Short mmCIF file of C-alpha atoms and ligand atoms in Angstrom, two decimals:
data_model
loop_
_atom_site.label_atom_id
_atom_site.label_comp_id
_atom_site.label_asym_id
_atom_site.label_seq_id
_atom_site.Cartn_x
_atom_site.Cartn_y
_atom_site.Cartn_z
CA MET A 1 39.16 -74.82 67.17
CA TYR A 2 36.39 -72.63 68.31
CA GLY A 3 33.94 -75.77 68.65
CA ARG A 4 36.37 -78.01 69.91
CA LEU A 5 37.55 -75.71 72.64
CA LEU A 6 34.02 -74.80 73.71
CA VAL A 7 33.09 -78.31 73.87
CA SER A 8 36.23 -78.77 76.22
CA LEU A 9 35.55 -76.24 78.35
CA LEU A 10 31.94 -77.08 78.57
CA ALA A 11 32.96 -80.79 79.14
CA LEU A 12 35.59 -79.47 82.05
CA THR A 13 32.99 -77.50 83.81
CA VAL A 14 29.18 -78.02 83.20
CA ILE A 15 29.37 -81.86 83.12
CA PRO A 16 31.24 -82.40 86.41
CA VAL A 17 28.71 -80.02 88.12
CA ILE A 18 25.93 -81.93 86.73
CA VAL A 19 27.47 -85.45 87.28
CA LEU A 20 28.62 -84.40 90.89
CA GLN A 21 24.85 -82.89 91.47
CA VAL A 22 23.51 -86.41 90.49
CA PHE A 23 25.48 -88.43 92.48
CA TYR A 24 25.89 -86.30 95.45
CA SER A 25 21.75 -86.07 95.62
CA SER A 26 21.41 -89.93 95.47
CA TYR A 27 24.25 -90.39 98.00
CA LEU A 28 22.60 -87.90 100.45
CA ILE A 29 19.18 -89.20 100.71
CA SER A 30 20.23 -93.06 101.12
CA ASN A 31 22.54 -91.55 104.06
CA ILE A 32 19.81 -89.87 105.82
CA ARG A 33 17.48 -92.92 105.48
CA ASN A 34 20.01 -95.04 106.79
CA ASN A 35 20.93 -92.92 109.52
CA ARG A 36 17.04 -93.16 110.32
CA MET A 37 17.14 -96.95 110.32
CA GLN A 38 20.20 -96.99 112.48
CA LEU A 39 18.47 -94.63 114.99
CA VAL A 40 15.59 -97.12 114.95
CA ARG A 41 17.69 -100.04 115.38
CA ASP A 42 19.52 -98.32 118.59
CA TYR A 43 16.06 -97.64 120.12
CA GLY A 44 14.93 -101.18 119.39
CA THR A 45 18.53 -102.49 121.07
CA LEU A 46 17.60 -100.60 124.17
CA LEU A 47 14.07 -102.04 124.07
CA MET A 48 15.00 -105.24 123.89
CA GLU A 49 16.82 -105.34 127.45
CA ASP A 50 13.85 -104.10 129.07
CA LEU A 51 11.57 -106.81 127.00
CA LEU A 52 13.89 -109.44 128.47
CA THR A 53 14.04 -108.07 132.20
CA SER A 54 10.40 -107.81 132.25
CA ASP A 55 9.62 -111.36 130.74
CA TYR A 56 7.67 -109.46 128.14
CA LEU A 57 7.67 -112.21 125.78
CA GLU A 58 6.48 -114.64 128.00
CA GLY A 59 3.43 -112.86 128.85
CA ASN A 60 3.99 -110.17 131.11
CA THR A 61 2.50 -106.78 130.14
CA SER A 62 4.25 -103.23 130.58
CA GLU A 63 2.36 -100.16 130.22
CA LEU A 64 5.70 -98.35 130.58
CA ILE A 65 7.00 -100.32 127.47
CA ASP A 66 4.00 -99.85 125.65
CA THR A 67 3.39 -96.07 125.85
CA GLU A 68 7.03 -95.65 125.29
CA LEU A 69 6.68 -97.80 122.06
CA ARG A 70 3.93 -95.67 121.05
CA ASN A 71 5.31 -92.41 121.85
CA PHE A 72 8.45 -93.55 119.78
CA THR A 73 6.70 -94.66 116.46
CA GLY A 74 4.36 -91.56 116.91
CA LEU A 75 7.34 -89.62 115.94
CA TYR A 76 8.21 -91.45 112.80
CA ASP A 77 4.54 -91.73 111.84
CA GLY A 78 5.32 -95.34 112.38
CA ARG A 79 4.62 -99.07 113.53
CA ALA A 80 5.90 -101.57 116.07
CA LEU A 81 5.22 -104.98 116.50
CA ILE A 82 6.94 -107.01 119.48
CA ILE A 83 6.60 -111.10 118.40
CA ASN A 84 7.67 -113.81 120.49
CA SER A 85 9.43 -117.04 119.18
CA SER A 86 5.91 -118.59 118.89
CA TYR A 87 5.18 -116.06 116.22
CA LEU A 88 2.57 -114.31 118.68
CA VAL A 89 2.21 -110.76 118.36
CA ARG A 90 2.51 -109.68 122.16
CA PHE A 91 2.24 -106.12 121.12
CA ASP A 92 0.95 -103.82 118.06
CA THR A 93 1.14 -100.15 118.31
CA TYR A 94 -1.70 -100.17 115.95
CA GLY A 95 -3.64 -102.55 118.23
CA MET A 96 -4.64 -104.64 115.29
CA LEU A 97 -2.51 -107.72 115.39
CA THR A 98 -2.02 -107.77 119.38
CA GLY A 99 -2.77 -111.44 120.42
CA LYS A 100 -2.81 -112.68 117.00
CA PHE A 101 -0.17 -115.25 115.26
CA MET A 102 2.10 -113.72 112.55
CA VAL A 103 3.87 -116.26 110.49
CA THR A 104 5.22 -114.33 107.27
CA LYS A 105 8.35 -115.14 105.22
CA ALA A 106 9.97 -112.10 107.13
CA SER A 107 9.05 -113.22 110.54
CA ILE A 108 10.43 -116.86 109.82
CA LEU A 109 13.76 -115.34 108.67
CA ALA A 110 13.92 -112.96 111.86
CA MET A 111 13.37 -116.06 113.78
CA GLN A 112 16.38 -117.53 111.88
CA GLY A 113 18.23 -114.41 113.36
CA SER A 114 18.06 -112.41 110.08
CA GLU A 115 18.15 -108.43 110.94
CA GLU A 116 17.53 -107.25 107.43
CA ASP A 117 16.62 -103.48 107.13
CA TYR A 118 14.87 -102.25 103.85
CA TYR A 119 13.65 -99.19 102.35
CA ASP A 120 10.54 -99.49 100.24
CA PRO A 121 10.35 -96.41 97.69
CA LEU A 122 6.73 -97.31 97.10
CA THR A 123 5.18 -96.54 100.75
CA ASP A 124 8.18 -94.46 100.99
CA GLN A 125 8.82 -96.18 104.58
CA ALA A 126 11.75 -98.29 106.02
CA SER A 127 11.48 -101.72 108.08
CA VAL A 128 13.73 -102.50 110.67
CA THR A 129 13.88 -105.97 112.09
CA CYS A 130 15.58 -106.38 115.73
CA VAL A 131 16.02 -110.05 116.86
CA ILE A 132 15.71 -110.36 120.69
CA LYS A 133 18.17 -112.81 122.04
CA ASP A 134 19.01 -113.67 125.85
CA ASP A 135 22.27 -113.88 127.51
CA ASN A 136 22.66 -117.47 125.75
CA GLU A 137 22.01 -116.04 122.34
CA GLU A 138 18.87 -118.02 122.02
CA ILE A 139 16.57 -116.06 119.81
CA LYS A 140 13.26 -115.16 122.00
CA GLY A 141 11.60 -113.03 119.42
CA PHE A 142 11.87 -110.16 117.49
CA ILE A 143 10.64 -106.30 116.95
CA LEU A 144 9.83 -105.19 113.77
CA PHE A 145 9.55 -101.31 113.05
CA PHE A 146 8.10 -99.65 110.21
CA VAL A 147 8.78 -96.04 110.00
CA SER A 148 7.71 -93.49 107.32
CA CYS A 149 10.64 -91.62 105.69
CA SER A 150 8.24 -89.23 103.95
CA ASP A 151 9.33 -86.24 105.85
CA LEU A 152 13.02 -86.88 104.85
CA THR A 153 11.84 -87.28 101.27
CA ASN A 154 10.20 -83.90 101.38
CA THR A 155 12.87 -82.03 102.92
CA TYR A 156 15.08 -83.61 100.40
CA SER A 157 13.00 -82.85 97.33
CA SER A 158 12.72 -79.37 98.45
CA LEU A 159 16.61 -79.07 99.09
CA ARG A 160 16.77 -80.39 95.73
CA ASN A 161 14.74 -78.46 93.97
CA THR A 162 16.30 -75.07 95.14
CA THR A 163 19.92 -77.21 94.66
CA ILE A 164 18.64 -77.75 90.83
CA ILE A 165 17.64 -74.20 90.36
CA VAL A 166 21.07 -73.02 91.55
CA ILE A 167 23.17 -75.59 89.66
CA PHE A 168 20.70 -74.36 86.25
CA VAL A 169 22.02 -70.84 87.47
CA PHE A 170 25.59 -71.88 87.88
CA VAL A 171 25.71 -74.13 84.34
CA ALA A 172 24.34 -71.16 82.65
CA ILE A 173 26.85 -68.95 83.93
CA LEU A 174 29.51 -71.22 83.22
CA THR A 175 28.01 -71.98 79.71
CA LEU A 176 28.38 -68.09 79.00
CA LEU A 177 31.68 -67.89 80.66
CA SER A 178 32.96 -70.79 78.42
CA PHE A 179 31.47 -69.24 74.98
CA ALA A 180 33.44 -65.72 76.48
CA LEU A 181 36.58 -67.60 77.16
CA ALA A 182 36.37 -69.69 73.73
CA ARG A 183 36.07 -66.78 71.86
CA THR A 184 38.99 -64.91 73.80
CA PHE A 185 41.20 -67.78 72.96
CA THR A 186 40.58 -68.08 69.33
CA ARG A 187 40.11 -64.53 68.50
CA PRO A 188 43.75 -63.74 68.42
CA PHE A 189 44.25 -66.61 66.16
CA GLU A 190 41.44 -65.34 63.62
CA GLN A 191 42.97 -62.00 63.57
CA LEU A 192 46.30 -63.67 62.93
CA GLY A 193 44.70 -65.93 60.19
CA GLU A 194 43.12 -62.42 58.64
CA SER A 195 46.68 -60.79 58.96
CA ILE A 196 48.35 -63.88 57.25
CA ASN A 197 45.96 -63.72 54.29
CA ARG A 198 46.51 -59.94 53.91
CA ILE A 199 49.97 -60.25 53.60
CA SER A 200 49.56 -63.20 51.18
CA GLU A 201 47.68 -60.55 48.91
CA GLY A 202 50.89 -58.45 49.31
CA ASN A 203 49.52 -55.87 51.87
CA PHE A 204 52.85 -55.64 54.22
CA ASP A 205 51.41 -52.28 55.96
CA GLU A 206 49.29 -53.21 58.77
CA ASN A 207 50.59 -54.57 62.09
CA VAL A 208 48.73 -57.11 64.25
CA ASN A 209 48.08 -56.11 67.62
CA LEU A 210 46.73 -58.89 69.83
CA SER A 211 46.70 -58.69 73.27
CA GLY A 212 45.13 -60.28 76.44
CA PHE A 213 47.75 -63.27 77.07
CA THR A 214 51.86 -62.33 77.31
CA GLU A 215 51.91 -65.66 74.98
CA ILE A 216 49.74 -64.04 72.44
CA GLU A 217 51.56 -60.84 72.70
CA THR A 218 54.89 -62.51 71.90
CA ILE A 219 53.46 -64.25 68.97
CA SER A 220 52.07 -61.03 68.00
CA ALA A 221 55.42 -59.23 68.52
CA ALA A 222 57.28 -61.98 66.48
CA PHE A 223 54.72 -62.04 63.93
CA ASN A 224 55.24 -58.17 63.15
CA LYS A 225 58.75 -58.59 63.29
CA MET A 226 58.59 -61.49 60.51
CA LYS A 227 56.47 -59.33 58.53
CA GLY A 228 58.87 -56.54 58.73
CA SER A 229 61.44 -58.68 57.48
CA LEU A 230 59.09 -60.01 54.54
CA LYS A 231 58.19 -56.52 53.83
CA HIS A 232 61.93 -55.67 53.44
CA LEU A 233 62.61 -58.52 51.74
CA GLU A 234 59.99 -57.78 49.29
CA GLU A 235 60.94 -54.20 48.82
CA THR A 236 64.54 -55.29 48.58
CA ARG A 237 63.37 -57.95 45.84
CA GLN A 238 61.44 -55.16 43.77
CA GLU A 239 64.18 -52.60 43.90
CA PHE A 240 66.65 -55.31 42.82
CA VAL A 241 64.38 -56.65 39.99
CA SER A 242 63.73 -52.98 39.14
CA ASN A 243 67.66 -52.32 38.96
CA VAL A 244 68.49 -55.19 37.16
CA SER A 245 66.19 -54.46 34.28
CA HIS A 246 67.41 -50.83 34.38
CA GLU A 247 70.82 -51.65 34.63
CA LEU A 248 70.72 -54.36 31.74
CA LYS A 249 68.56 -51.76 29.54
CA THR A 250 71.22 -48.88 29.84
CA PRO A 251 73.83 -50.50 27.63
CA LEU A 252 71.30 -51.49 24.92
CA THR A 253 69.77 -48.22 25.15
CA SER A 254 73.33 -46.66 24.29
CA MET A 255 73.85 -49.54 21.45
CA LYS A 256 70.49 -48.94 19.96
CA VAL A 257 71.16 -44.81 19.98
CA LEU A 258 74.54 -45.48 18.45
CA ALA A 259 73.27 -48.01 15.84
CA ASP A 260 70.29 -45.56 14.79
CA SER A 261 72.42 -42.79 14.30
CA LEU A 262 74.60 -44.77 11.82
CA ASN A 263 71.78 -45.75 10.34
CA THR A 264 69.97 -42.68 9.78
CA GLN A 265 73.25 -40.91 8.44
CA ASP A 266 74.13 -41.16 4.85
CA ASN A 267 77.82 -41.48 3.79
CA VAL A 268 79.13 -41.89 7.18
CA PRO A 269 82.92 -41.63 7.15
CA LEU A 270 84.83 -44.86 8.24
CA GLU A 271 86.31 -43.24 11.32
CA THR A 272 82.93 -42.49 12.61
CA TYR A 273 81.83 -45.95 12.04
CA LYS A 274 85.06 -47.64 13.77
CA ASP A 275 84.70 -45.14 16.76
CA PHE A 276 80.59 -45.88 16.85
CA MET A 277 81.52 -49.76 16.53
CA LEU A 278 84.15 -49.33 19.29
CA ASP A 279 81.18 -47.65 21.67
CA ILE A 280 79.20 -50.59 20.81
CA GLY A 281 81.97 -52.98 21.97
CA SER A 282 82.45 -51.19 25.17
CA GLU A 283 78.79 -51.46 25.58
CA VAL A 284 78.46 -55.19 24.84
CA ASP A 285 81.18 -55.58 27.65
CA ARG A 286 79.76 -53.73 30.03
CA GLU A 287 76.42 -55.76 29.40
CA ASN A 288 78.54 -59.01 29.58
CA ARG A 289 80.36 -57.71 33.04
CA ILE A 290 76.55 -57.05 34.59
CA ILE A 291 75.32 -60.66 33.45
CA ASN A 292 78.37 -62.21 34.70
CA ASP A 293 78.66 -60.36 38.03
CA LEU A 294 74.76 -61.08 38.38
CA LEU A 295 75.38 -64.76 37.81
CA SER A 296 78.15 -64.95 40.45
CA LEU A 297 75.83 -63.18 43.15
CA VAL A 298 73.13 -65.69 42.14
CA LYS A 299 75.35 -68.56 42.27
CA MET A 300 76.52 -67.45 45.87
CA ASP A 301 72.91 -66.99 47.02
CA GLN A 302 72.61 -70.80 46.89
CA GLY A 303 74.75 -70.83 50.05
CA GLU A 304 78.10 -72.42 51.42
CA SER A 305 77.54 -75.57 48.88
CA GLN A 306 79.02 -73.33 46.21
CA LEU A 307 82.60 -72.70 48.25
CA ASN A 308 85.44 -74.86 47.24
CA ILE A 309 87.45 -74.77 50.11
CA ALA A 310 91.19 -75.76 50.19
CA ASN A 311 94.20 -74.91 52.64
CA LEU A 312 96.24 -72.37 50.56
CA THR A 313 98.88 -69.69 51.04
CA VAL A 314 97.04 -66.29 51.13
CA ASN A 315 99.95 -64.20 50.04
CA GLU A 316 100.27 -65.87 46.71
CA THR A 317 96.41 -65.52 46.37
CA LEU A 318 97.19 -61.59 46.83
CA GLU A 319 100.03 -61.72 44.61
CA ALA A 320 97.64 -63.23 42.13
CA VAL A 321 94.95 -60.42 42.49
CA LEU A 322 97.69 -57.30 42.10
CA LYS A 323 99.35 -59.07 39.09
CA PRO A 324 96.58 -57.81 36.51
CA LEU A 325 95.93 -54.72 38.08
CA ARG A 326 99.71 -53.67 38.44
CA PRO A 327 99.26 -52.19 34.85
CA ILE A 328 96.02 -50.57 35.15
CA ALA A 329 97.42 -48.67 38.82
CA ALA A 330 100.38 -47.42 36.69
CA ARG A 331 98.38 -46.03 34.00
CA LYS A 332 96.32 -44.05 36.32
CA GLY A 333 99.45 -42.96 38.24
CA VAL A 334 98.73 -44.86 41.38
CA GLU A 335 100.98 -46.27 43.89
CA LEU A 336 100.13 -50.19 44.38
CA ARG A 337 102.06 -51.70 47.55
CA PHE A 338 101.61 -54.67 49.20
CA ASP A 339 103.27 -55.36 52.82
CA ASN A 340 103.97 -59.25 52.05
CA ASN A 341 106.11 -59.92 55.00
CA ARG A 342 104.39 -62.85 56.93
CA ILE A 343 103.29 -66.27 55.10
CA VAL A 344 99.31 -67.08 56.50
CA LEU A 345 97.98 -70.12 55.67
CA ALA A 346 94.09 -70.51 55.75
CA ASP A 347 91.08 -72.43 54.49
CA TYR A 348 89.34 -70.61 51.62
CA ASP A 349 87.84 -70.72 48.00
CA GLU A 350 90.59 -68.86 45.94
CA VAL A 351 88.92 -68.17 42.95
CA LYS A 352 85.95 -66.46 45.23
CA LEU A 353 88.48 -64.64 47.52
CA ASN A 354 90.58 -63.50 44.45
CA ILE A 355 87.67 -61.97 42.87
CA ALA A 356 86.29 -60.22 46.44
CA ILE A 357 90.01 -58.54 47.18
CA SER A 358 90.07 -57.84 43.49
CA ASN A 359 87.01 -55.97 43.64
CA LEU A 360 88.42 -53.88 46.80
CA VAL A 361 91.81 -53.13 45.13
CA GLU A 362 90.02 -52.34 41.98
CA ASN A 363 87.91 -49.95 43.52
CA ALA A 364 90.88 -48.39 45.66
CA ILE A 365 92.69 -47.35 41.92
CA LYS A 366 89.46 -46.63 40.07
CA TYR A 367 88.31 -44.14 43.00
CA ASN A 368 91.68 -42.73 43.41
CA ILE A 369 93.33 -39.81 42.54
CA ALA A 370 96.42 -39.15 40.12
CA GLY A 371 99.53 -39.58 42.30
CA GLY A 372 97.74 -41.52 45.25
CA TRP A 373 98.50 -44.85 46.53
CA VAL A 374 96.70 -48.17 47.38
CA HIS A 375 98.25 -50.28 50.17
CA LEU A 376 97.36 -53.88 50.66
CA SER A 377 98.10 -55.77 53.79
CA LEU A 378 97.78 -59.09 55.29
CA ASP A 379 98.20 -60.21 59.02
CA ALA A 380 96.98 -62.80 61.07
CA ASP A 381 96.68 -64.10 64.91
CA GLU A 382 95.77 -67.58 65.90
CA THR A 383 92.13 -67.56 64.51
CA TYR A 384 91.67 -65.23 61.76
CA PHE A 385 93.78 -63.49 59.08
CA TYR A 386 93.17 -60.04 58.19
CA ILE A 387 93.64 -57.98 54.74
CA THR A 388 93.21 -54.31 54.71
CA VAL A 389 93.02 -52.35 51.45
CA GLU A 390 93.59 -48.73 52.03
CA ASP A 391 93.58 -45.94 49.48
CA SER A 392 94.34 -42.22 49.14
CA GLY A 393 91.05 -41.65 47.02
CA ILE A 394 87.97 -39.83 46.89
CA GLY A 395 86.65 -41.13 50.05
CA ILE A 396 82.96 -41.80 50.59
CA PRO A 397 80.78 -39.55 52.74
CA GLU A 398 79.48 -40.80 55.88
CA GLU A 399 75.93 -41.07 54.88
CA TYR A 400 76.87 -43.56 52.31
CA GLN A 401 78.81 -45.78 53.57
CA SER A 402 76.48 -48.26 54.96
CA ARG A 403 74.73 -48.57 51.80
CA ILE A 404 77.71 -49.18 49.55
CA PHE A 405 77.40 -53.12 49.83
CA GLU A 406 73.89 -53.12 48.46
CA ARG A 407 73.49 -54.68 45.04
CA PHE A 408 73.80 -51.69 42.35
CA TYR A 409 74.34 -48.94 44.72
CA ARG A 410 76.71 -46.26 43.87
CA VAL A 411 77.72 -43.24 45.43
CA ASP A 412 78.53 -41.40 41.99
CA LYS A 413 76.65 -43.34 39.09
CA THR A 414 78.40 -41.05 36.44
CA ARG A 415 81.71 -41.68 37.72
CA SER A 416 81.10 -45.39 38.46
CA ARG A 417 79.76 -45.67 34.77
CA GLU A 418 82.86 -44.03 33.33
CA THR A 419 85.27 -46.51 35.16
CA GLY A 420 83.38 -49.60 33.83
CA GLY A 421 81.37 -50.15 37.35
CA THR A 422 78.44 -52.50 38.01
CA GLY A 423 77.58 -51.21 41.19
CA LEU A 424 77.68 -55.15 42.38
CA GLY A 425 81.48 -55.18 43.02
CA LEU A 426 81.04 -54.56 47.02
CA ALA A 427 78.22 -56.86 47.22
CA ILE A 428 80.06 -59.64 45.89
CA THR A 429 82.83 -59.26 47.87
CA LYS A 430 80.60 -59.18 51.23
CA GLU A 431 78.66 -62.09 50.01
CA VAL A 432 82.16 -64.12 49.42
CA ILE A 433 83.31 -62.84 52.75
CA GLU A 434 80.29 -63.83 54.63
CA LEU A 435 80.29 -67.38 53.16
CA HIS A 436 83.61 -67.73 54.60
CA HIS A 437 82.06 -66.70 57.57
CA GLY A 438 84.14 -63.62 57.85
CA ASN A 439 83.49 -59.71 57.71
CA ILE A 440 84.16 -56.66 56.23
CA LYS A 441 84.26 -53.35 57.82
CA VAL A 442 84.66 -49.65 55.76
CA SER A 443 86.13 -46.62 57.26
CA SER A 444 86.37 -43.48 55.08
CA ARG A 445 86.86 -39.85 54.92
CA GLU A 446 85.78 -37.64 51.77
CA ASP A 447 88.82 -36.53 49.78
CA GLU A 448 91.15 -38.44 52.39
CA GLY A 449 90.61 -41.88 51.55
CA THR A 450 88.94 -45.22 52.26
CA ALA A 451 90.07 -48.57 54.24
CA PHE A 452 88.18 -51.75 53.87
CA ALA A 453 89.16 -54.38 56.79
CA VAL A 454 88.42 -57.96 56.01
CA ARG A 455 88.67 -60.86 59.06
CA ILE A 456 88.26 -64.21 57.99
CA PRO A 457 88.90 -67.57 60.54
CA LEU A 458 91.91 -69.29 59.51
CA VAL A 459 90.07 -72.74 59.74
CA TYR A 460 87.13 -73.30 57.63
CA LYS A 461 84.16 -75.03 59.75
CA PRO A 462 81.14 -75.85 57.19
CA GLU A 463 78.62 -76.38 60.14
CA GLU A 464 79.25 -72.63 61.68
CA GLU A 465 75.80 -71.21 61.19
CA ASN A 466 76.01 -67.69 62.35
CA ARG A 467 77.40 -65.53 59.96
CA SER A 468 79.50 -62.49 61.55
CA GLY A 469 78.25 -59.16 61.01
CA GLY A 470 80.15 -56.06 60.06
CA ASP A 471 80.45 -54.79 63.86
CA ARG A 472 82.64 -57.99 64.79
CA ILE A 473 85.77 -56.82 63.49
P1 ADP B 501 81.10 -50.12 41.36
O1 ADP B 501 81.18 -51.33 40.32
O2 ADP B 501 80.20 -49.04 41.22
O3 ADP B 501 82.32 -49.71 41.73
P2 ADP B 501 80.94 -51.38 43.86
O4 ADP B 501 79.72 -52.23 44.38
O5 ADP B 501 82.37 -51.90 43.84
O6 ADP B 501 80.32 -50.83 42.58
O7 ADP B 501 81.07 -50.14 44.87
C1 ADP B 501 79.95 -49.21 45.22
C2 ADP B 501 80.40 -47.65 45.22
O8 ADP B 501 80.89 -47.99 46.37
C3 ADP B 501 80.79 -47.14 44.37
O9 ADP B 501 80.00 -46.79 43.18
C4 ADP B 501 81.59 -46.29 44.89
O10 ADP B 501 80.79 -45.08 44.77
C5 ADP B 501 81.80 -46.59 46.13
N1 ADP B 501 82.94 -47.25 46.15
C6 ADP B 501 83.55 -48.19 46.49
N2 ADP B 501 84.96 -48.64 46.83
C7 ADP B 501 85.23 -47.10 46.91
C8 ADP B 501 86.80 -46.54 47.33
N3 ADP B 501 87.85 -47.32 47.55
N4 ADP B 501 86.60 -45.24 47.51
C9 ADP B 501 85.60 -44.50 47.00
N5 ADP B 501 84.61 -44.87 46.95
C10 ADP B 501 84.16 -46.17 46.81
#
């Protein structure tokens, strides 16, 4: 890019300057030579009048004309010849050909009316032929001028030399500027390339700080933003992988401990065996739950294509959610209530919504107190339906509320484990709701209770790209 930019800049600056110089110079010199020839022709035209009126061509002499002509040609270091129609040279300012005949190709052409001017670069002389015609347009003779152009050429040469020096300096400055500009343009891209390489090597710490042009600064800011997202993604990924390994290892470790303790003891009573085997069984269930939850999340990560949308009655789905949970709530002494007054029809994936709301109600029971209550409600307007799950449980401290939807995040690990939690429930719930272009918001007070509010559009539009954020409720 640097090379191309440099060549382009040079092509756009230096080349036009040189081309302009070459063309302008040749135009200039030919223009001033033409001016001189025109001046001589104008003088010749004036002289013709005098020659005709004084019958100079027929033999009369005129000292005035001769002197004037000598003076004029003397000015330009030149020569003039006045020739009549018989090719007799009436006057030669050099005196050499006066009274002699001059029959040359040029004289014959002149007598035929041809008035050709030409410049001879070898002698640096211009020749101008002025044909003398009387009032009846009859050719009476002609004047042949030879004027030197060397004074013009000399002035022009010295001028050109100065110009060449100026142009050379100018071109040198332009070339240096082109180098500097090309460098300025390409440097940020090089820096960006270096940063991308560092990121590819896993180094997310350094920010790029490109400056100079607004566009470059915009790229720089966008790049840093993208790098921030990548860094966050990488951290989340690493955390997730380490969480997954840890979570999957915990039940296995428990099982190993239980099995080892049975193996190392002799004559273990059957009761103890049974107890231990029950524990091992529940650890297997736990492992199974984690794997199933992880599989659901992985599937949902593949996006909306995983949804099986149908137009259904939300009330029925919520009843189906509550059915298996009623005995659990009853066992815990928690009152489970559902305001099922209004029938709501909407587009959703029944299995997934069931899982999402089950997680919320299950949590509301799990993190509740004996004698507490869980209140499920359903409402709708013309665009959305709203589900709220409120409980009178232990609540979630303010500082943890923003993190509870993260995968494997638990406020109280021990309590979650005791109640069979995997730490994935709310992450799954949020994912399901967002796949339906809805959102979920939590509000909670420690030791008072928690409320989860869900909002989902009644009509599912697959092309809708923007997922609703938690702040939209
Ligand atoms: P878990 O399997 O541990 O229940 P979740 O993802 O379902 O995982 O919930 C994450 C954490 O959020 C829980 O460990 C718990 O600390 C907290 N939590 C969720 N729901 C409630 C609730 N209704 N009341 C109090 N705490 C809750």
